[in-house]
Every structure is written in structure tokens, then in C-alpha cells.
Amino acid sequence: MIDFDGTPVPFEEGDTVLTAVLRAGLWPWSGCLCAEGDCPYCLVTLEGTSYVRACRTPASDGAKVHSHPTDGYPALPPPTRTPTPGSAVGFEMIHCDTVVIGQGRSGRAAAAEAGERGRRVVTLDARVGREAVGVYAGPEVVARIPDGMARIFCEEVVVATGSAEVQPVCPGNQLAGILTRRAAARLAAAGVDLGRVVSIGAPPEGVEHQPARGRLARFVGDGTVERVVTLDEETGAERTYPCDTAVVGLGSGPRDTLARMAHGLPGVRAVGSAAGSLDRPPVPEAGVVCPCSEVTVDDLRSVWDRGFQELELIKRSTLAGTGACQGAVCMPHVRSFVAAGGQELPPSFTARPVVTQITMGEAAAGWYHHADRRTALHDEHLAMGAVMERSRGWWRPWTYGDADREYWAVRSGVSICDVSTLGKTLVSGPDADAFLERIYPSTIAPIRPGRAKYVLVLDERGYVFDDGLVCREAANRFLLTSTSAGAGHFEMWLRDWADAWGMDVRILDRTTSWGAINVTGPRSGELLSRLGDGGRLPSFMGHTRMEVAGFACRVMRMSFTGEISYELHHPASRSEGLWRALMESGADFDVWPHGLEVLEELRLEKGHILVGVDSLSDSTPRRLGHGWAVRMDKGDFLGRHAVARTSRMDPDRLLVGLEMDGAPPPQGAILRVKGDYAGFVTSSTWSRVLGRSVMLAWMYARDGGFGGDILIEGRPARRVAAPFYDPEGLRVRA
Amino acid sequence: MSAPERFERIGATRIVADPGALDGIEAPDGGHLLRLAPDDLLVLPPPDRVDVADPYALVEPEAGFSAAWFDRSELPRLQALSAWEFPRRRPAPAQGHLAGIPVKMLFDVGGVLVLVPATLAHHLEERLGSQDRLE
């Protein structure tokens, strides 16, 4: 038994839900049923999933089926916040030579012919649960299969989907008890009692019926068809035929939605009836044309009179053809309607995936959540109790549970931080110097081996989209660093420009191959001296190679935290060993790692910008207060012309430093001057060492300047120069 | 498919150099060369010494990949997670996406060695069904 709207319905082997329900004497659907998946009339909700075609659904014991409401839409399933294990729709990718969609006579012939040619053939047939739902370039077919969903990659697609019967459009065509002739034959053969049958047009095979003479005028009944009224076209006289079931044989047209979807794609062709022509129906005069969008013939006339006199315009203005059946019912009639307006019969309108209703789960099948990367120290962080957070495509420790301890380890002792996510790129070659001079707005030539320089990265429009360091390792060899967010595409970006300029350079991304640990704090030098190989640690903005705890490292001295800092770049396979050695050796310094939460506070106290957080997509160096990082007296570089042009204009906004008493305002808080909007906060923090809130904010020019008393969330803020902490930089150079 | 062996970080040598210089490099005994790009070569396992006829060549230890071996019987399962068709000849290198993760593959008669960026290895393991958990 199936449970249909609470009524137990028996079924026989091979029955669809449609067949079983009709055989049980129920007829819950209005409109002309086609029983072939074309019309939108037999849609049901099956086990909570709506828009399922009863004629395509095998009856199964215990299945709970609900008819759709006659007014409005079926209810959405209740939201589920927690995914159920094992609930994901199955998915696979299939590779073959030929896909044949449809396994009627022409489809079987096409499959056999391809097989004889030695092709690897995949066949699809909606009748057996292998239903193509889209055809894409490639060609590629997306299909619903018994195990879930499939993407099928092939060299050719044969669309052999046969024909769809033309539906009646006349008054009363939304009554129950109307069938197409093929549906009537199929249902009668399955033992459905159709009662007294009146046929209009071509008669149904194997069904006892009374043929109605004349042209179909209307169906009459109270919810269910009771009479068919025809018109004698010569005399104009009406004839009435009492009936229990009306069967229409009005011709057919190609079931070519998939073929039209693939229009113009190489390797896709339609065969058999799917490639045939439409039996053009008479011009509709009254009744519902598009049952999905409830478009009537009067609606068509209305938009026509307002000037929408092309098929695509009618579709857009009425929504005819945009519903559940995607035009299977209405399209032949709308085409006839347009042709009657004095135009040629227009081709069918554009078809787009998907061709039938699929669930969200089916649409999502085979797609994965974003793959955030892990550093080699991921497990180490977890073992130390870190709370991990996604940041710019990476999993990074947000905190190790005690932000106060993390902060003061940096400011007064020694701390370590996993900075493996930084972009790291090697560049060498005879043109390396010249190449980097064109890439960066800073001068590269003065950088001596063993020294480094902070650089901005500009695009052609002179906007800052990254920053980092240039470290010269040898005469023609450099190590470049970039932000974690930019690491993923930095190498590609460099290669593009090297190719474009014809530069003879070698470029190698080391981001995933090298780990990096920042050792920072006033006692960081002591810790590294303890673990070093006896070599001299580099001075500020210097770098060298040395062993630390026996691990080969590139040691780079710079600072993002405002304290003495050494970045230890090393093979990622050694990260855990190095991390543990630092923790063990620094135990008597009370070494403790810090996470992003504290790093954000530390860098902001130093006024360091975070590209992508403090910068906007159109931030010039000058707007960011980084004009010092651009040398206009050097040769050409990316963005030079734009920088020169914008430098001639007064700045309309600036990134400024602000401080205020009390708690920091949130990121995005609005700045107001004399009550007017004056900008917004990009980063803010409570500074433990300064005892006040500090922030960076975009401030917009007013009356040609940036003055005035600033209020943020009703509280006064003071404009001050960044850095807020150690503005002379004495600590980082100590 | 039986659960794949856990992906493990492997050692290799990465060479970026003039393409002509890379053409002359031979695979170490029992090892492999994987040409990632005309100017980019991965040597497995890392050789003791490699001579590259390019004074500007970048020859670097490579620690950025994790790898796992999959037996020939497991290939259909892997193929079902790939939008590109695996090569039929053996041996054969290939690179593309597997279950949405970028990989490099070395096909041999007995199976395939799958290399994945170590930073993404956990995702691939998960997607290949070796772990039954949500991130």
C-alpha cells in the first residue's frame, strides 16, 4: 500500500504512483494528464520532497504521498541545521564516448550504432530512473541516476527523447478527467477504469471510446469533466458529449528541451521524433495556456496589445513557460498565437538547465565546501588547546585560551606564532632585478644581499592589493613574501607579468613547502641564540641562513608585532620539531604562543595595515598613508601612471589613526563630524599596553580637509599619528 | 574501496629552470620525474645530487606534498571523483582535480601515486572516504 493523502492505495508490481492512484478510483489532479513526465499536473510531494511527478515515480510499499495544494505552493520542508550523516545525495563522474538520452526506438538504434563503432556508450532513460536534467558544453550531461546524481563526460550526445503530446487549450481544460491519447492507452492497459470515454482528434489505441466530431470547443464539469463540447466548423453548431473521461489526440511535437539546451554545442544532436517538427495546434481562443504560471489566452492578448509581440518577450512578460513543465504545455500554443499575429511560426524559446525539478541536495551533489588549508602545525595547535579559526583560506589558531598571557608574552618576554601562511616566492634569473623593479613601486637595486625591504604591490590602476618584503639572497636571487590572502595567486601573477614583459626569470612558490614560525618579544634573541648554530642573528630588516635547534632555517628579522621578531622559514616537514624545540628551550622564559586575536591587537598598536581589511579595492598608497613606499624617481613600475595621475588630485579620503577612551568601537563603526557621515572604522582594539582604544579608519574629506571633532557611536575620538605604540621604532631595532 | 592509507608528507626536489636544462635531467633509480610545467620539475625521491645546466636554476627541497598509493583496483573509485579521464597508457603523469582538490598523479601498472598539497591532504582524505566526519 501507498499512503496517498491519508488514503491507503494498493498497487501492482510495475505501477507508478499515478497508475495506482487512478486505479483506486481517485483522481486528485486537474488538467490533462500525459503520464509521460511532460505536463505539470501530476506533481506530488513524496516523503517530504515536492514537485515529484507521480507518473515517473514507482509505487512502493509504505510510501507517503501528498497531492500538491490546488491553491498556492506545497510547503517547504522544515529547516535542518545539522546535516544527517549519510544524507548526502550520491554522486559520481562518468567518462564515456557517447551518451544516448532516451531509449525508445531511435534511442536504442543510436546506442546500438555507437556500440558497433566501438564507442563506450551510456544510455539514459527517465522511465527507468536514469534521467538527464541538463546538457552542458564539453559535452557534459548531468543526470539523476538510481544512486544519486552523475556528471557524464563524453564526446557526443544523442538526444532521442521522442515527442510530447499537444495539450488542449480551451475553457475547462483545467478540469480533472482529461487525458492525452497515449496516457489513456497506457492507463487503460494498466487496468485503470476510465468509464465512458469520449475522444477528440486522433483516437487512443486499445481504449473503448466515442469519437467526438468537430473542433474542440470546451470541457464542461464541476471539478471533473462531465461533457465535451465540440463545434462544427462548417455550420457553427455545437455538439455535446457526456463522458467520464475525455481523451485528446491533438498531435505532438518534439520533446526537445535538452536538444535546445545544447543548441550550438558541438557533439550534440537530436534524432528521431526529438528532431521532428511540431504538429501546430490551432490558435488558442480561450482558456489556460500555461498552467504553471496560470497564464490565460486573455493574458497573451493583453501583453500582445502592449507591444510584447515576440516569443521571448511574451515569455518574460507573462512568465509562460517558466514553470514546472518549462513550456511543455504552453509552448506549442504560444507559438501558434504569435504566428497568428502575422508572423512566421517562431522557433521554440531558449531552454536552460535544469529540465526537470531537482532537490537542493541533488543540485549540491558533488560539490564540496571550501577547502581551507592547514599548516604543518595544525595538530600541534590543537594539542595546545587552540581555538582554530578560518582566516583567508587557512585554518589558524585564534587563541590558545589566555589572550592576556599571549599578549604579555610578546610585549615582555618571548612568544611564537605560526606564520606559515605567509606567501613565500623565490625569484632568480638574469632579469630578476629588472623584473622586480617593474613589479614593485620601491627601488630594488639598493637592497644588498642579506637585507630586505617592505614593499607595496600595486595593480595597473595604482591600487594596493598586497604587501610584503623583498629579501635579496644573492645578486640575481630574491625571496619575496606576500600576505596570507594573496599567497594563493601571487606566483601566477608574477609569472603572468614575466611572460608579458619577456623577462628571463625563474619563479617558484614556496608557501606550502616552507613553514614559518615568528619568534617575537624582547627575549626572542636570547632564545634563538640558545638554539642557534653559533652564527650571528641578523639585524633589523636583515636575513640569513642558519640552523635553529638543528633545523635549517632562513632567519628573517622584521616585525609585525612591534617587538624584536625573527621569522624562521624552514621545510614544512620540520615545523613540529622546530615548534617543540622553541617551546621546550624557552620554558624558563615562559615562552607562550599567540594566536590571531592577539596578533591583531599587536599589529594595530604598531599601526600596521592589513591589506584587504584596512584597504579598499581602490586604495592608493597615498590614501593609505604609504606614499613613502612609492618612488616616482625610479623607472617604470606597475601602476606608475595611475599613481602619477592621482597624486595630482587632492585626496578625498585617508586612512587615519584614531584613539578613544573606553571600549573599542566595532569594525565598521561610523565616524561623524558635526553630525555628518565622515568615514568608518576598519580595525579597532583595546590596547592593553596603552590603556585606551586605538583604531584605523577611513576618513572622508570635508570642506577640503580632514579636520573637525570626531564622534564614533556618540563618543569622542582623537586623531593621532600611527604607530600608537613605540612610534620611534626603538623596540623593534633594539 | 578500502580506506586509503593516510596521506603522508613526502620529500622531493623541486627544480625551476630553463626548460632546456630540465630536459636533460634523468630520474633517480626507482624514482620519478614529474614535469609540472615546461620550466618546473619535481624529482621523487630527492636525489643526493642533481646537476642543472642553468646557472639561475632554483633547486629546492620540496616538502609541500603529501602522497598515498592507490592500488589498481581502486582506480574506478578515484575516477568517479574526477572530471577528467585518467590516462590509459602506463606509466603516465597527470595533474588536475580529484574530488575538488588539486592533485598530481603518477600512474603505473599496479596503481597510482597521488600527490596532494600537504595543506589540503586532510580534505582529500575526508573526501575519499577515509574519515567519516564533518569539518
JSON list of C-alpha atoms in Angstrom, two decimals, chain A residues 495 508-510 512-513, chain B residues 9-17 22-23 25-28 30-47 50 52 58-67 93-95 103-106 113-118:
[
{"chain": "A", "resi": 495, "resn": "ARG", "atom": "CA", "xyz": [54.53, 34.60, -13.95]},
{"chain": "A", "resi": 508, "resn": "LEU", "atom": "CA", "xyz": [58.93, 29.22, -7.52]},
{"chain": "A", "resi": 509, "resn": "ASP", "atom": "CA", "xyz": [56.21, 29.41, -4.87]},
{"chain": "A", "resi": 510, "resn": "ARG", "atom": "CA", "xyz": [57.42, 28.05, -1.53]},
{"chain": "A", "resi": 512, "resn": "THR", "atom": "CA", "xyz": [53.24, 25.22, 1.15]},
{"chain": "A", "resi": 513, "resn": "SER", "atom": "CA", "xyz": [56.74, 23.78, 1.15]},
{"chain": "B", "resi": 9, "resn": "ARG", "atom": "CA", "xyz": [54.23, 14.21, 3.68]},
{"chain": "B", "resi": 10, "resn": "ILE", "atom": "CA", "xyz": [56.95, 13.18, 1.29]},
{"chain": "B", "resi": 11, "resn": "GLY", "atom": "CA", "xyz": [60.34, 14.54, 0.39]},
{"chain": "B", "resi": 12, "resn": "ALA", "atom": "CA", "xyz": [61.21, 15.59, -3.13]},
{"chain": "B", "resi": 13, "resn": "THR", "atom": "CA", "xyz": [63.33, 18.05, -5.05]},
{"chain": "B", "resi": 14, "resn": "ARG", "atom": "CA", "xyz": [61.76, 20.89, -6.96]},
{"chain": "B", "resi": 15, "resn": "ILE", "atom": "CA", "xyz": [63.62, 22.45, -9.86]},
{"chain": "B", "resi": 16, "resn": "VAL", "atom": "CA", "xyz": [62.53, 25.55, -11.71]},
{"chain": "B", "resi": 17, "resn": "ALA", "atom": "CA", "xyz": [64.91, 26.28, -14.56]},
{"chain": "B", "resi": 22, "resn": "LEU", "atom": "CA", "xyz": [65.24, 20.33, -17.33]},
{"chain": "B", "resi": 23, "resn": "ASP", "atom": "CA", "xyz": [65.05, 18.13, -20.42]},
{"chain": "B", "resi": 25, "resn": "ILE", "atom": "CA", "xyz": [67.64, 15.56, -16.08]},
{"chain": "B", "resi": 26, "resn": "GLU", "atom": "CA", "xyz": [67.16, 11.85, -15.52]},
{"chain": "B", "resi": 27, "resn": "ALA", "atom": "CA", "xyz": [65.04, 10.16, -12.89]},
{"chain": "B", "resi": 28, "resn": "PRO", "atom": "CA", "xyz": [66.89, 8.68, -9.93]},
{"chain": "B", "resi": 30, "resn": "GLY", "atom": "CA", "xyz": [63.47, 3.71, -8.85]},
{"chain": "B", "resi": 31, "resn": "GLY", "atom": "CA", "xyz": [62.31, 7.30, -8.75]},
{"chain": "B", "resi": 32, "resn": "HIS", "atom": "CA", "xyz": [60.16, 9.54, -10.89]},
{"chain": "B", "resi": 33, "resn": "LEU", "atom": "CA", "xyz": [60.26, 12.82, -12.72]},
{"chain": "B", "resi": 34, "resn": "LEU", "atom": "CA", "xyz": [57.05, 14.80, -12.77]},
{"chain": "B", "resi": 35, "resn": "ARG", "atom": "CA", "xyz": [57.11, 17.75, -15.16]},
{"chain": "B", "resi": 36, "resn": "LEU", "atom": "CA", "xyz": [54.68, 20.19, -13.61]},
{"chain": "B", "resi": 37, "resn": "ALA", "atom": "CA", "xyz": [55.26, 22.86, -16.24]},
{"chain": "B", "resi": 38, "resn": "PRO", "atom": "CA", "xyz": [57.80, 23.40, -19.00]},
{"chain": "B", "resi": 39, "resn": "ASP", "atom": "CA", "xyz": [60.10, 25.13, -16.51]},
{"chain": "B", "resi": 40, "resn": "ASP", "atom": "CA", "xyz": [59.10, 23.20, -13.39]},
{"chain": "B", "resi": 41, "resn": "LEU", "atom": "CA", "xyz": [60.21, 19.68, -12.43]},
{"chain": "B", "resi": 42, "resn": "LEU", "atom": "CA", "xyz": [59.53, 17.53, -9.38]},
{"chain": "B", "resi": 43, "resn": "VAL", "atom": "CA", "xyz": [62.01, 14.75, -8.67]},
{"chain": "B", "resi": 44, "resn": "LEU", "atom": "CA", "xyz": [60.91, 11.84, -6.49]},
{"chain": "B", "resi": 45, "resn": "PRO", "atom": "CA", "xyz": [62.56, 10.85, -4.23]},
{"chain": "B", "resi": 46, "resn": "PRO", "atom": "CA", "xyz": [65.04, 13.67, -3.68]},
{"chain": "B", "resi": 47, "resn": "PRO", "atom": "CA", "xyz": [68.33, 12.75, -5.35]},
{"chain": "B", "resi": 50, "resn": "VAL", "atom": "CA", "xyz": [71.31, 16.98, -9.26]},
{"chain": "B", "resi": 52, "resn": "VAL", "atom": "CA", "xyz": [71.09, 21.51, -13.80]},
{"chain": "B", "resi": 58, "resn": "LEU", "atom": "CA", "xyz": [66.06, 27.22, -8.40]},
{"chain": "B", "resi": 59, "resn": "VAL", "atom": "CA", "xyz": [66.81, 23.80, -6.91]},
{"chain": "B", "resi": 60, "resn": "GLU", "atom": "CA", "xyz": [64.96, 23.43, -3.65]},
{"chain": "B", "resi": 61, "resn": "PRO", "atom": "CA", "xyz": [63.98, 20.66, -1.26]},
{"chain": "B", "resi": 62, "resn": "GLU", "atom": "CA", "xyz": [60.23, 20.16, -1.68]},
{"chain": "B", "resi": 63, "resn": "ALA", "atom": "CA", "xyz": [58.23, 19.46, 1.48]},
{"chain": "B", "resi": 64, "resn": "GLY", "atom": "CA", "xyz": [54.88, 20.71, 0.28]},
{"chain": "B", "resi": 65, "resn": "PHE", "atom": "CA", "xyz": [53.32, 17.47, -0.87]},
{"chain": "B", "resi": 66, "resn": "SER", "atom": "CA", "xyz": [51.68, 14.53, 0.83]},
{"chain": "B", "resi": 67, "resn": "ALA", "atom": "CA", "xyz": [51.25, 11.31, -1.05]},
{"chain": "B", "resi": 93, "resn": "PRO", "atom": "CA", "xyz": [51.85, 11.51, -15.15]},
{"chain": "B", "resi": 94, "resn": "ALA", "atom": "CA", "xyz": [48.77, 13.67, -14.81]},
{"chain": "B", "resi": 95, "resn": "GLN", "atom": "CA", "xyz": [47.55, 16.62, -12.83]},
{"chain": "B", "resi": 103, "resn": "VAL", "atom": "CA", "xyz": [46.45, 16.68, -7.22]},
{"chain": "B", "resi": 104, "resn": "LYS", "atom": "CA", "xyz": [49.30, 15.30, -9.24]},
{"chain": "B", "resi": 105, "resn": "MET", "atom": "CA", "xyz": [49.17, 11.64, -10.14]},
{"chain": "B", "resi": 106, "resn": "LEU", "atom": "CA", "xyz": [51.76, 9.15, -11.29]},
{"chain": "B", "resi": 113, "resn": "LEU", "atom": "CA", "xyz": [50.65, 7.56, -6.61]},
{"chain": "B", "resi": 114, "resn": "VAL", "atom": "CA", "xyz": [48.53, 10.57, -5.69]},
{"chain": "B", "resi": 115, "resn": "LEU", "atom": "CA", "xyz": [50.32, 13.73, -4.59]},
{"chain": "B", "resi": 116, "resn": "VAL", "atom": "CA", "xyz": [48.35, 16.49, -2.94]},
{"chain": "B", "resi": 117, "resn": "PRO", "atom": "CA", "xyz": [49.45, 19.78, -1.38]},
{"chain": "B", "resi": 118, "resn": "ALA", "atom": "CA", "xyz": [50.10, 18.83, 2.22]}
]
